[in-house]
XYZ file of C-alpha atoms in Angstrom:
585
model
C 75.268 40.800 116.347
C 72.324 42.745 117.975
C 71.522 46.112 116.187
C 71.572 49.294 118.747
C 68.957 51.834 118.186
C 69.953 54.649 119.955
C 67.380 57.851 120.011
C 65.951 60.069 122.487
C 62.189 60.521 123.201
C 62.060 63.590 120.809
C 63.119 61.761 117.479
C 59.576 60.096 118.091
C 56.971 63.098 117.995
C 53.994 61.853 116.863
C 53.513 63.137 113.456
C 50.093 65.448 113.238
C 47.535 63.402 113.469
C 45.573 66.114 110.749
C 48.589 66.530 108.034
C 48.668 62.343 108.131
C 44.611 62.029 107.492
C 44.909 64.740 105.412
C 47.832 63.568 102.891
C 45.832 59.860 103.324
C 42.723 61.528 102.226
C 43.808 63.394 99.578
C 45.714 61.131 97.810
C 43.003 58.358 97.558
C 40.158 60.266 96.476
C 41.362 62.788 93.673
C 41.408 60.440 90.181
C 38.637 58.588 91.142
C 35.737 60.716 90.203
C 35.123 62.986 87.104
C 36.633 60.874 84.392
C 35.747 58.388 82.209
C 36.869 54.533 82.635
C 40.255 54.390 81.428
C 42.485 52.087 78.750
C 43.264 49.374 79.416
C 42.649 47.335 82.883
C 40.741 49.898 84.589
C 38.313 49.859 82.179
C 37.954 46.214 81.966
C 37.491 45.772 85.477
C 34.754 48.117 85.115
C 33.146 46.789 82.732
C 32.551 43.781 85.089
C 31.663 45.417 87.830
C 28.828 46.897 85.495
C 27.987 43.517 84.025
C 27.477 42.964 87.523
C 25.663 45.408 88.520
C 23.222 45.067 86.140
C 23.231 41.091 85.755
C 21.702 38.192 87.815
C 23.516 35.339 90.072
C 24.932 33.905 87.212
C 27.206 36.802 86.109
C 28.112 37.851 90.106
C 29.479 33.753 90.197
C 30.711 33.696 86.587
C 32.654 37.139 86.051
C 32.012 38.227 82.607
C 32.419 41.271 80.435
C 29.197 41.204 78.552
C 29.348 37.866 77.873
C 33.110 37.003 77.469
C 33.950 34.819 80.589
C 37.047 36.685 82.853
C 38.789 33.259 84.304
C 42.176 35.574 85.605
C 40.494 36.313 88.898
C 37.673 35.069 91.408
C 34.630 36.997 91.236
C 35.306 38.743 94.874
C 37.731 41.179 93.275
C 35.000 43.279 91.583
C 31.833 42.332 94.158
C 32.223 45.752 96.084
C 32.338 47.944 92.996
C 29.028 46.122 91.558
C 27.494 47.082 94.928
C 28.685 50.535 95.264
C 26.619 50.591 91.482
C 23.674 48.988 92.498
C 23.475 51.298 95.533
C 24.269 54.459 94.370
C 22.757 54.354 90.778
C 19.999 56.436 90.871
C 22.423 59.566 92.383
C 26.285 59.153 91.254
C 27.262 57.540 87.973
C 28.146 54.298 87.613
C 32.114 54.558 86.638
C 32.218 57.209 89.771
C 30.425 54.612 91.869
C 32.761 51.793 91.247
C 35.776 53.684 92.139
C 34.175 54.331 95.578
C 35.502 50.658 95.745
C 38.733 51.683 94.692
C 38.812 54.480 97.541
C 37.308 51.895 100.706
C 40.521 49.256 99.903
C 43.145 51.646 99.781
C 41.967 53.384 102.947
C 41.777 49.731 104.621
C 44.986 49.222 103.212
C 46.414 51.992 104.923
C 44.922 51.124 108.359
C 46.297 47.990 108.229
C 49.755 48.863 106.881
C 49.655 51.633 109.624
C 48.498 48.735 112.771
C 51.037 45.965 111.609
C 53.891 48.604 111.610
C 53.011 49.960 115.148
C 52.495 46.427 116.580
C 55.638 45.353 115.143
C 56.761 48.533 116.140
C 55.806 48.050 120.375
C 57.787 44.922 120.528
C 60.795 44.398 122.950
C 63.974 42.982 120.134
C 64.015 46.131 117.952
C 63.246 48.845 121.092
C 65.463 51.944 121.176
C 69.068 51.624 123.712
C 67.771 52.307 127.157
C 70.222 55.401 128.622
C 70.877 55.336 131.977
C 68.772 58.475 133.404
C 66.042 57.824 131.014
C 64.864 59.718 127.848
C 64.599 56.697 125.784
C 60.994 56.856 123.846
C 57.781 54.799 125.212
C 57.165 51.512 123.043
C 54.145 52.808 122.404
C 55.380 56.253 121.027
C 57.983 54.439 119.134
C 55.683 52.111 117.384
C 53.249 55.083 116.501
C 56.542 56.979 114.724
C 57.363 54.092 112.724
C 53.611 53.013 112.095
C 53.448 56.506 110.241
C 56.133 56.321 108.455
C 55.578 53.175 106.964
C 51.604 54.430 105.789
C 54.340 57.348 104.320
C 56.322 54.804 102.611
C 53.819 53.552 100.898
C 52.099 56.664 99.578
C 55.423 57.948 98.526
C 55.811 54.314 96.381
C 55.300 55.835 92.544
C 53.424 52.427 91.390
C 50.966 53.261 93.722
C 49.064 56.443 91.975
C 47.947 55.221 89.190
C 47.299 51.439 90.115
C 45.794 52.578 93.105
C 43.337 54.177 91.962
C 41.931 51.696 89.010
C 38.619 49.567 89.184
C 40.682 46.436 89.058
C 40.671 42.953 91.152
C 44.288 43.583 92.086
C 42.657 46.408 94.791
C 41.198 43.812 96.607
C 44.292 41.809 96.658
C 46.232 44.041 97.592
C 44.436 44.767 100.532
C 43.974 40.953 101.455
C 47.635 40.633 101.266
C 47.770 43.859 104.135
C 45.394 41.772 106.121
C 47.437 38.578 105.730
C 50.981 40.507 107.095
C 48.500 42.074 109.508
C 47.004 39.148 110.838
C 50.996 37.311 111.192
C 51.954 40.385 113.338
C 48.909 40.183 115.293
C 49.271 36.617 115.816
C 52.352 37.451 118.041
C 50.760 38.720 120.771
C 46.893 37.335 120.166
C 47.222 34.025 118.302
C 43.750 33.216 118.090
C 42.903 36.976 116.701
C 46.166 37.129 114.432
C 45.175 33.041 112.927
C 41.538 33.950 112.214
C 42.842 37.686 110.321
C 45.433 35.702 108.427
C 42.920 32.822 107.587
C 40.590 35.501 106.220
C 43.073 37.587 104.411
C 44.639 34.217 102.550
C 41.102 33.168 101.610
C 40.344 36.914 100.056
C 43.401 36.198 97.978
C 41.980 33.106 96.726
C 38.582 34.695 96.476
C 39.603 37.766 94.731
C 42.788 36.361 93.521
C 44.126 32.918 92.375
C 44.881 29.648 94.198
C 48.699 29.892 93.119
C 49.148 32.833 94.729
C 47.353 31.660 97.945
C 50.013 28.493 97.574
C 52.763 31.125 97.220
C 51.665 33.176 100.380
C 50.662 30.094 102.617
C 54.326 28.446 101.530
C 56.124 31.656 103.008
C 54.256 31.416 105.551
C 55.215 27.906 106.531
C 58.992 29.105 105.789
C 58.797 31.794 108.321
C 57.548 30.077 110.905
C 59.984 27.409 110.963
C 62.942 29.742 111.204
C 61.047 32.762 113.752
C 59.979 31.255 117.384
C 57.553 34.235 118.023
C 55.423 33.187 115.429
C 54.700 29.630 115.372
C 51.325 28.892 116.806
C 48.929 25.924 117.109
C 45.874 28.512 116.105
C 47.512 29.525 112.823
C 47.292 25.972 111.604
C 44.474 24.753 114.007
C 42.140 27.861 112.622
C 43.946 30.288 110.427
C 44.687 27.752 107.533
C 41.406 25.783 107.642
C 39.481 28.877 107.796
C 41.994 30.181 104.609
C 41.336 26.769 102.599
C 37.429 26.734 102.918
C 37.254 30.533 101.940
C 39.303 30.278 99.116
C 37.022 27.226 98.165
C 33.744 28.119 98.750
C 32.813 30.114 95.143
C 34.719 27.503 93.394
C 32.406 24.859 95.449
C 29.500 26.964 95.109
C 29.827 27.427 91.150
C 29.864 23.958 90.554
C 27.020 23.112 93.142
C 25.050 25.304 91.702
C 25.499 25.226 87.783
C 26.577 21.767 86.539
C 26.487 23.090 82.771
C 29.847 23.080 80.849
C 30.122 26.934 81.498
C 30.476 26.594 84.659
C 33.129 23.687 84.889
C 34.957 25.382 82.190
C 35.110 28.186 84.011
C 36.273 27.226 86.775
C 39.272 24.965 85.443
C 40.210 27.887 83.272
C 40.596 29.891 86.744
C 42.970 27.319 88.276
C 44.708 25.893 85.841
C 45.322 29.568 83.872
C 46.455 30.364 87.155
C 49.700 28.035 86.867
C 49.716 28.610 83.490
C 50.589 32.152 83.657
C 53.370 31.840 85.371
C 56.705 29.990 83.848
C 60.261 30.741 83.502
C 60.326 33.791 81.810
C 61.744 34.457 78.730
C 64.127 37.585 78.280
C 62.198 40.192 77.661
C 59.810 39.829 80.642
C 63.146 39.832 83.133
C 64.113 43.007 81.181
C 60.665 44.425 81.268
C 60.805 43.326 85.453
C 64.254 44.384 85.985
C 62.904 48.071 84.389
C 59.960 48.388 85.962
C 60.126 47.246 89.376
C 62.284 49.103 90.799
C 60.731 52.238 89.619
C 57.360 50.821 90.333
C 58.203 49.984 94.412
C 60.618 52.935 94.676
C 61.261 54.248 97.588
C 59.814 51.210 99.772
C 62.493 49.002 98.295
C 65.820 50.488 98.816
C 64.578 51.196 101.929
C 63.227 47.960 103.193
C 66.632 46.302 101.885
C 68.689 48.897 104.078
C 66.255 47.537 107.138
C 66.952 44.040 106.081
C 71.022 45.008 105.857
C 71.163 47.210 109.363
C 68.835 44.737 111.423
C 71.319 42.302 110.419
C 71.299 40.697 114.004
C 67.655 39.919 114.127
C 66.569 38.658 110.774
C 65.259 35.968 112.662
C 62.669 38.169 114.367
C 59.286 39.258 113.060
C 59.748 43.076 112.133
C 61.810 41.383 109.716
C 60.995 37.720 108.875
C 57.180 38.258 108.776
C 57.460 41.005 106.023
C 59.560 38.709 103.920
C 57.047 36.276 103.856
C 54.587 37.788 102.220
C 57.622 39.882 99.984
C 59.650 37.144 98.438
C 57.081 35.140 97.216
C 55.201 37.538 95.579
C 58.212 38.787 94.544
C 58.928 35.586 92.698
C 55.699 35.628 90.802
C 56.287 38.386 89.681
C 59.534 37.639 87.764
C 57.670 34.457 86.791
C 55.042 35.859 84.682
C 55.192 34.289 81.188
C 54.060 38.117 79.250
C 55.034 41.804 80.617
C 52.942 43.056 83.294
C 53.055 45.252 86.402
C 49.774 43.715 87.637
C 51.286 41.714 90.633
C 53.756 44.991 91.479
C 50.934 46.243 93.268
C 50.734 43.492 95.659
C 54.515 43.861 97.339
C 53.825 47.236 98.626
C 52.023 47.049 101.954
C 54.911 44.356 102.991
C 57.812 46.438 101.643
C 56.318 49.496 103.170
C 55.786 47.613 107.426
C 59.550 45.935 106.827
C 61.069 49.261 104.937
C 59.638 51.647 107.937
C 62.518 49.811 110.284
C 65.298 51.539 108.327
C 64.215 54.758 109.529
C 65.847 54.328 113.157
C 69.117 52.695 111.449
C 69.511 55.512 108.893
C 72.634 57.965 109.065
C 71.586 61.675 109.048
C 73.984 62.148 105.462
C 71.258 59.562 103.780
C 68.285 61.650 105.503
C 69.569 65.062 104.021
C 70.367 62.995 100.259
C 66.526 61.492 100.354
C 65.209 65.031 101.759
C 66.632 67.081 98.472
C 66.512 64.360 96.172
C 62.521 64.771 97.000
C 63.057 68.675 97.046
C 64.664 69.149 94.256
C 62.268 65.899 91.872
C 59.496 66.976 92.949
C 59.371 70.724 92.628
C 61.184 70.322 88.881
C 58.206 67.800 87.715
C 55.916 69.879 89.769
C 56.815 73.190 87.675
C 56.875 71.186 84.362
C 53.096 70.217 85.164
C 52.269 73.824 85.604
C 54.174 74.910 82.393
C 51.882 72.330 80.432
C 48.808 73.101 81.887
C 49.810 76.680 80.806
C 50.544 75.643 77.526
C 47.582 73.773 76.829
C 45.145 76.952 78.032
C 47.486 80.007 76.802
C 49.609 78.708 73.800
C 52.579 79.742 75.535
C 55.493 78.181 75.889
C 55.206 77.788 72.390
C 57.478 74.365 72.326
C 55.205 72.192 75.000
C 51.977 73.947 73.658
C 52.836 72.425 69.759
C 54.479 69.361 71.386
C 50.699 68.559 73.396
C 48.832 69.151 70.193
C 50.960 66.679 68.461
C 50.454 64.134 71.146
C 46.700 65.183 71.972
C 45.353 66.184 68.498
C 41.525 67.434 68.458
C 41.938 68.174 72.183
C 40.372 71.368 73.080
C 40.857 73.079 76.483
C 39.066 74.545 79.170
C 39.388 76.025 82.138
C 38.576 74.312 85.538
C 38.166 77.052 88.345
C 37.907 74.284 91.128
C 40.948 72.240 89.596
C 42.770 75.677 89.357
C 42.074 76.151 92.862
C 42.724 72.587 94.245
C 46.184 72.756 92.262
C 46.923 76.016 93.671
C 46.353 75.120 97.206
C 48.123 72.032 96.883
C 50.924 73.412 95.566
C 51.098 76.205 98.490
C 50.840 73.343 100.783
C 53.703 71.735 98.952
C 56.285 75.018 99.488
C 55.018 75.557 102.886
C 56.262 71.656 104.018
C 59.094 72.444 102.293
C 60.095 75.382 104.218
C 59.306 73.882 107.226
C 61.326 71.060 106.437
C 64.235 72.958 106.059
C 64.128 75.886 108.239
C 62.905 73.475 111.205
C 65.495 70.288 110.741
C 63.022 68.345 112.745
C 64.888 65.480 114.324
C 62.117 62.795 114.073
C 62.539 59.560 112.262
C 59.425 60.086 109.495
C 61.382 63.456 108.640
C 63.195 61.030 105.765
C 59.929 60.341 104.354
C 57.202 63.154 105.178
C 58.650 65.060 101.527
C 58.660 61.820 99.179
C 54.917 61.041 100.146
C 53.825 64.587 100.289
C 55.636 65.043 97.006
C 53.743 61.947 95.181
C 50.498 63.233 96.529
C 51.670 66.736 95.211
C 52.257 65.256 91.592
C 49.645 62.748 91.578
C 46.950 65.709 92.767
C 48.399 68.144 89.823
C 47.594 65.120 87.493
C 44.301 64.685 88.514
C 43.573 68.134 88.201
C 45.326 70.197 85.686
C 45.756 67.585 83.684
C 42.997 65.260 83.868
C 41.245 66.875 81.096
C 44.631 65.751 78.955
C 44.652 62.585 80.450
C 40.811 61.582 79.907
C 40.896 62.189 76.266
C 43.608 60.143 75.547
C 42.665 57.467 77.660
C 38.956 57.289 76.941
C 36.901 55.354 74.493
C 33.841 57.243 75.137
C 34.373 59.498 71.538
C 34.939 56.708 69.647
C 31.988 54.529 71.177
C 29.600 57.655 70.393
C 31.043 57.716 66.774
C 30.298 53.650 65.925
C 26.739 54.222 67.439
C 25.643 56.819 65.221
C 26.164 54.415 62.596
C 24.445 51.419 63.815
C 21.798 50.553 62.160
C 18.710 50.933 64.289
C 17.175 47.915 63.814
C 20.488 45.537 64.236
C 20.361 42.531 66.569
C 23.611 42.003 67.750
C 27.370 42.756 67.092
C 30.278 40.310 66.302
C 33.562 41.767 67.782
C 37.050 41.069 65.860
C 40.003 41.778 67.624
C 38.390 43.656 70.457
C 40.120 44.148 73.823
C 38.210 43.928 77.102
C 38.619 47.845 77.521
C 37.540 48.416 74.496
C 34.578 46.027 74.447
C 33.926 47.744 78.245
C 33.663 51.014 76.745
C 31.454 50.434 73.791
C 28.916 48.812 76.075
C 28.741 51.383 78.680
C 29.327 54.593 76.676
C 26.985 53.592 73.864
C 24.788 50.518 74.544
C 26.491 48.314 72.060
C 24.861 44.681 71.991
C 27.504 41.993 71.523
C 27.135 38.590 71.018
C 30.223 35.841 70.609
C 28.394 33.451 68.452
C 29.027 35.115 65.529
C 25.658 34.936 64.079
C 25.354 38.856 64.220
C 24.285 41.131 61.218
C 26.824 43.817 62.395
C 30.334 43.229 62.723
C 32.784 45.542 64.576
C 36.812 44.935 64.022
C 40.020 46.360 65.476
C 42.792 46.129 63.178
C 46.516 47.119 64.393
C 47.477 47.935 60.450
C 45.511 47.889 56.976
C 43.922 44.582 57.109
C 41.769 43.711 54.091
C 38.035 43.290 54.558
C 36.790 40.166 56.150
C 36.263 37.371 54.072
C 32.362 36.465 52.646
C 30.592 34.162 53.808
C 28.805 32.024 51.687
C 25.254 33.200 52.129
C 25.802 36.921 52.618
C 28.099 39.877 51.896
C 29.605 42.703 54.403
C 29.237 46.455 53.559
C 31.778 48.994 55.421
C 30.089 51.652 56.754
C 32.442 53.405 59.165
C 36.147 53.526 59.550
C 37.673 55.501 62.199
C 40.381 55.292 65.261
C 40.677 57.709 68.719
C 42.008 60.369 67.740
C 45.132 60.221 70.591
C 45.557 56.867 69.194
C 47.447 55.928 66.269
C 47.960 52.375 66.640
C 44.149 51.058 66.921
C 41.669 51.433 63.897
C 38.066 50.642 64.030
C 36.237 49.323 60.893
C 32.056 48.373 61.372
C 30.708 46.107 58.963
C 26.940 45.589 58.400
C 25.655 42.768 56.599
C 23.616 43.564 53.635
C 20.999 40.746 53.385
C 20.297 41.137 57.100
C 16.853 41.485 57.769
C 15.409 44.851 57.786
C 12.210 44.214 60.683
C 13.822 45.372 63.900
C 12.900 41.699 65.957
C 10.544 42.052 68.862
C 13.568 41.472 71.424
C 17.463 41.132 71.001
C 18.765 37.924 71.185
C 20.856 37.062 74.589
C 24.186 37.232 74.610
C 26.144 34.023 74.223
C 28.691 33.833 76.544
C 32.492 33.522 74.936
C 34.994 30.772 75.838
């Protein structure tokens, strides 16, 4: 049965052009300057971006961490950041310059979230019931309407704040997979245009990605084209799928063209086959950890997108629909299928679930409008207030509960007070009360009133975060203290430094923050360990002896503990140059 929009040309005013740029705007760039590289992943994709940066061909074709080979993702994924590094060193620092990364891929994100939904949007099968006299809305009007509110979908998605703003590969994907749905929907109208966007987003994937997730993508792909007529096309396999297979394989290619040493084979096996590998039938705990998780992670583009599924129930079959699911179910798949608990892939649903979850707008009753409106109202002002009463806490003492509750969680943390975060927060949360009254004093019949207070809301909480807050936040997600503390006792004169136990964050950290020298040889005269509980000292070698001469942990971190270890027959003539690092496999 064909589903019957029926609305009049006023339900699709064009939200303002200036309060969409501006919520876009704001919401990308606060968290991504002024802090420190943060535990765990976001630090650890800096920290190849930096080795990068400040590396030769080798490491831009081999991702490493200083020195330890990174096989979960192609080198693409962190390319931009090391440029942004390279180009902006002498003036912005270099965690602040990699996140300019961060910011470019979410804002092309965006655009191409926002152009698939309007395209989709303009077609014939899903426009509004034309009334006799006229006073339906323009295609083009109503494809703008829903365009917007699918860019407000996804900025009202929760996972979104934090992940979207990390120095991590997944950024990259995540706006490949936007330029794969975006180059299907173009392909319906301009097949040669839509094959060569898809064939370039699917090789990104691969590029920044893995090749089983370009399998995954390029399978749903082949799925929805034998079931949807609009979108089969002799360019998508002529062009788009060439083009996709000889991106995805040209580092790959290149790596072993140019460097026929074991590193370099290694490496790349490790990439493709750790690729399968990390995906299996999950045990229990990861469907628990997935079944916890992702809804909260992809709320509200889910229940949304699975009420446009249910109410376009006549025309599944058509692209609005079938070309979203494409790139959504197998994705979705993976990420049920990862062997350990992660939210990594999460990420990479959201610009499909926002362009299919924008087509339950139209459908929606005006009851389920009113429950999402207050829901948002109601959430966000309470968490909203409770981020104020902290901050308060933190700077006055008073309430007395939170303020003894945050020095429990925090301890050491001292505060101070931020005029320009003060003001930002202020005027942000004035902006906040002001939409609200409008909201509800107006009762604006236009489709993106449903979503307008969810995405202003998340950009609400996530700005209060990144201001009042982000003092709280960097010192207890920062190694930078630590690192500081383990280089005062270095020897001077030490050559290189074994780490035990060390995570990539951590090993991220200590290089930037404190020009720690690592090797994975183990042939070091200083050894650095991370133990998880009282571990005894490491056993002696038969030659030498190690001497503790620091023991410590972050101090908003109870589970990690840091022991350094210097050996005591080392030699005590600085050498005239330390030795390379030896890369770890």
């Amino acid at each position: 049965m064909r589903t019957v929009v029926r609305l009049t040309a006023s339900a699709t005013r064009a939200l303002p052009r200036w309060l969409l740029l501006a919520i876009s705007i704001v919401y990308a760039a606060f968290g991504l300057f002024g802090r420190d590289p943060w535990k765990n992943e976001d630090a650890a994709g800096f920290g190849v971006m930096w080795t990068m940066a400040n590396g030769d061909a080798h490491d831009w074709l081999l991702p490493n961490l200083v020195g330890k080979f990174i096989t979960e993702s192609g080198p693409g994924g962190y390319w931009l950041g090391a440029m942004l590094i390279r180009l902006l060193a002498p003036w912005v620092d270099a965690a602040d310059a990699s996140r300019v990364s961060t910011g470019v891929l979410f804002c092309l994100t965006c655009a191409l979230v926002w152009h698939a939904a309007y395209l989709l949007g303009r077609r014939p099968e899903v426009q509004p019931f034309k009334y006799a006299f006229g006073g339906e809305p323009e295609p083009r009007d109503y494809g703008r309407t829903l365009a917007d509110g699918a860019l407000l979908i996804l900025l009202a998605s929760f996972g979104l704040a934090e992940r979207g703003h990390e120095t991590t590969p997944q950024l990259a994907q995540f706006m490949s997979i936007a330029l794969v749905v975006y180059g299907l929907v173009r392909g319906l109208d301009k097949p040669l245009q839509g094959a060569i966007c898809w064939g370039v987003g699917l090789g990104l994937v691969g590029f920044t990605g893995n090749p089983l997730l370009v399998a995954a993508l390029l399978l749903g792909t082949l799925v929805m084209t034998a079931f949807v007529r609009e979108a089969r096309s002799p360019w998508l396999f002529a062009v788009g799928v060439p083009l996709a297979l000889v991106l995805a394989a040209a580092w790959p290619a290149a790596v072993l063209g140019l460097y026929r040493d074991g590193d370099a084979r290694w490496f790349v096996e490790q990439w493709f086959n750790g690729s399968i590998n990390r995906f299996s039938p999950p045990p229990g705990h990861v469907v628990i950890y997935a079944l916890k998780n992702l809804p909260l992670f992809t709320w509200p583009a889910w229940p949304l997108a699975a009420w446009a599924w249910y109410s376009w129930g006549g025309l599944r079959n058509k692209p609005h629909v079938a070309v979203p699911l494409a790139v959504i179910v197998p994705v979705l798949i993976l990420s049920v299928l990862q062997s350990h608990q992660t939210n990594r892939l999460y990420i990479l649903l959201l610009p499909a679930l926002a362009t299919l979850a924008a087509f339950a707008l139209p459908t929606m009753k005006r009851s389920a409008i009113n429950a999402i409106d207050w829901f948002a109202v109601l959430s966000f002002t309470i968490l909203s207030t409770f981020v104020w009463l902290v901050w308060l806490a933190s700077q006055t003492g008073f309430p007395h509960p939170l303020a003894r509750n945050l020095s429990r969680l925090v301890p050491g943390f001292t505060p101070h007070f931020d005029a320009l975060s003060f003001v930002c927060a202020i005027a942000v949360t004035v902006c906040w009360f002001a939409l609200v009254r409008w909201r509800i004093s107006r009762h604006p019949n236009v489709l993106w009133r449903s979503v307008v207070l969810s995405s202003a809301g998340t950009t609400l909480m996530w700005v209060l975060l990144m201001t009042l807050w982000l003092p709280i936040v960097n010192y207890s997600r920062t190694y930078r203290d630590v690192a500081l503390q383990i280089a005062q006792h270095l020897p001077d004169d030490y050559t290189c430094i074994s780490p035990v136990r060390l995570g990539d964050a951590q090993l991220a950290s200590f290089a930037y923050f404190a020009d720690m020298q690592f090797s994975f040889s183990g042939d070091c005269d200083v050894l650095l360990r991370q133990d998880t509980q009282d571990f005894s000292a490491p056993s002696p070698m038969p030659s030498y002896i190690w001497q503790l001469v620091w023991e410590g942990r972050r101090a908003a971190d109870r589970d990690e503990r840091f022991r350094l270890y210097v050996r005591v027959d080392r030699p005590k003539v600085a050498p005239p140059h330390r030795k390379p690092l030896v890369r770890h496999r």
